[in-house]
Amino acid sequence: MSLHAAVDLGASSGRVMLGEVAPGHLALVEAARFRNGGVEVPTGAGVLDTAIHWDVLGLWQDALAGLRRAGELAAQLPGGRAGTVETVGVDTWAVDYALLAPDGSLLGDPRSYRDGRTTGLMEALDARIAPERLYARNGLQRLPFTTLYQLLAEARGPHLDRASTLLLLPDLLGYWLSGHVGAESTNASTTGLADVRSGRWAPDLVALAGIDPGLLPPVHDAGRVLGGLRPAVAAATGLDEAQLVAVGSHDTASAVVAVPATTERFAYIACGTWGLVGVELPEPVTTPESLAAGFTNERGVDGRVRYLHNVMGLWVLQGCLADWRLGAAALPGLLEAAAAERGGVVVDVDAPAFLAPPGADRPMVARVQEAARASRQQVPESRPAVVRCVLDSLAAAFARAVDDAARLSGRAVDVVHLVGGGARNALLCQLTADACRRPVLAGPVEATALGSVLVQARSVGTLSGELEDLRALVADTHELVRHDPR
């Protein structure tokens, strides 16, 4: 058996998990869990002069504390399973980055993709390159927060001219952990700067961003052992022997590794703050029809293609809970009440109006109600009615994306696997099965951490084989909940 630590940072929470792996055995132990979220700060005298940053230094401290705890838990495992953590892997959300000075120091806190600084830049770039040509090169869904557009906005600020290196956020943490400078390919593929077929930086796309190509480090693939931890990190965590391993550093890439599929005729929904809905393919799809449908071709582990559509996900529900000042403990009661609602009010949760964080001047509940009003549907007034509207709308968006993925890729879909935090939401899973007209298999909840641990274990030889072999281990060791369409 081998022991591995997964640092899994999502846009609304982070966790460090200890993974136990052996042939026929796969288990996680939670070492730490902590909150995350964009921090809105003023940037000028005006009311609207704000920026949204990530507290990456706080995340770093939380990750170190979690790794120390993972090491302690590894030494305390019962039944002769105690040992030391062999490897560490890091994944985060996509597209966001940090800039480093020539001495390796951080140039400001990284900006959040929910920051409004990219407004209008996607349309401005259309004047330089037609969307169809850009899609043929990078294969990405048109989203205003893609790294390419963020870099166009970055040119207005003070840091780009002073920077010598750009690191995506999981690569930043990897650099702090081990000193390794690089870019893992699954996350690099989300930037808009990588060739859709090779997965490596494309000079013409980098030129569109207007940056020095020397800012971008070499791209490597998941599964590569990157080296030992820095002495100071080893001392702080107690992980003296651990090696850093490149996992699918885009959290969805790691989650897809752990989808417990037993056939290729499946679709997945990686449901957390975002809902990423798609199929796994051997080659990208860059047709005009695919572009028009809003599908993206992101690189997966082992060179697979994650052909998917980004849906707004649980972000809208989280925003409503924030408006009501309710915590997670209130959700089960709300879901029970929402299940008793008639339902049927469906709004477009992918609309740009839902992207910005909720606040006193832009409550999420009001946005849901306004979307219903604008589409001439009954406006949900009670809290259960609003929750039901959000979940019906998510289920409808998921179903559209599954149908479109099957139609555009030619890949038949018999079953939908819903993994991530959304797998806990039985009402959402059932509504999704109803809307998809296909069975939904819910779980595992911690698919991203499991995918990270699986790739780590394969990198040191505890496991072997293709992704299908890794998925079979997940299916054999984790209980799934089946929701049949009604």
Short mmCIF file of C-alpha atoms in Angstrom, two decimals, residues 40 93 112-113 272 341 370 414 457:
data_model
loop_
_atom_site.label_atom_id
_atom_site.label_comp_id
_atom_site.label_asym_id
_atom_site.label_seq_id
_atom_site.Cartn_x
_atom_site.Cartn_y
_atom_site.Cartn_z
CA GLU A 40 -13.37 42.08 -3.04
CA TRP A 93 -9.78 25.68 -10.49
CA SER A 112 -10.20 36.14 -9.60
CA TYR A 113 -11.86 35.10 -12.84
CA GLY A 272 -19.39 21.98 -7.61
CA GLU A 341 -42.85 22.57 -4.79
CA GLU A 370 -35.77 38.89 -12.54
CA ASP A 414 -26.38 5.66 -21.91
CA ALA A 457 -0.24 6.06 -6.98
#
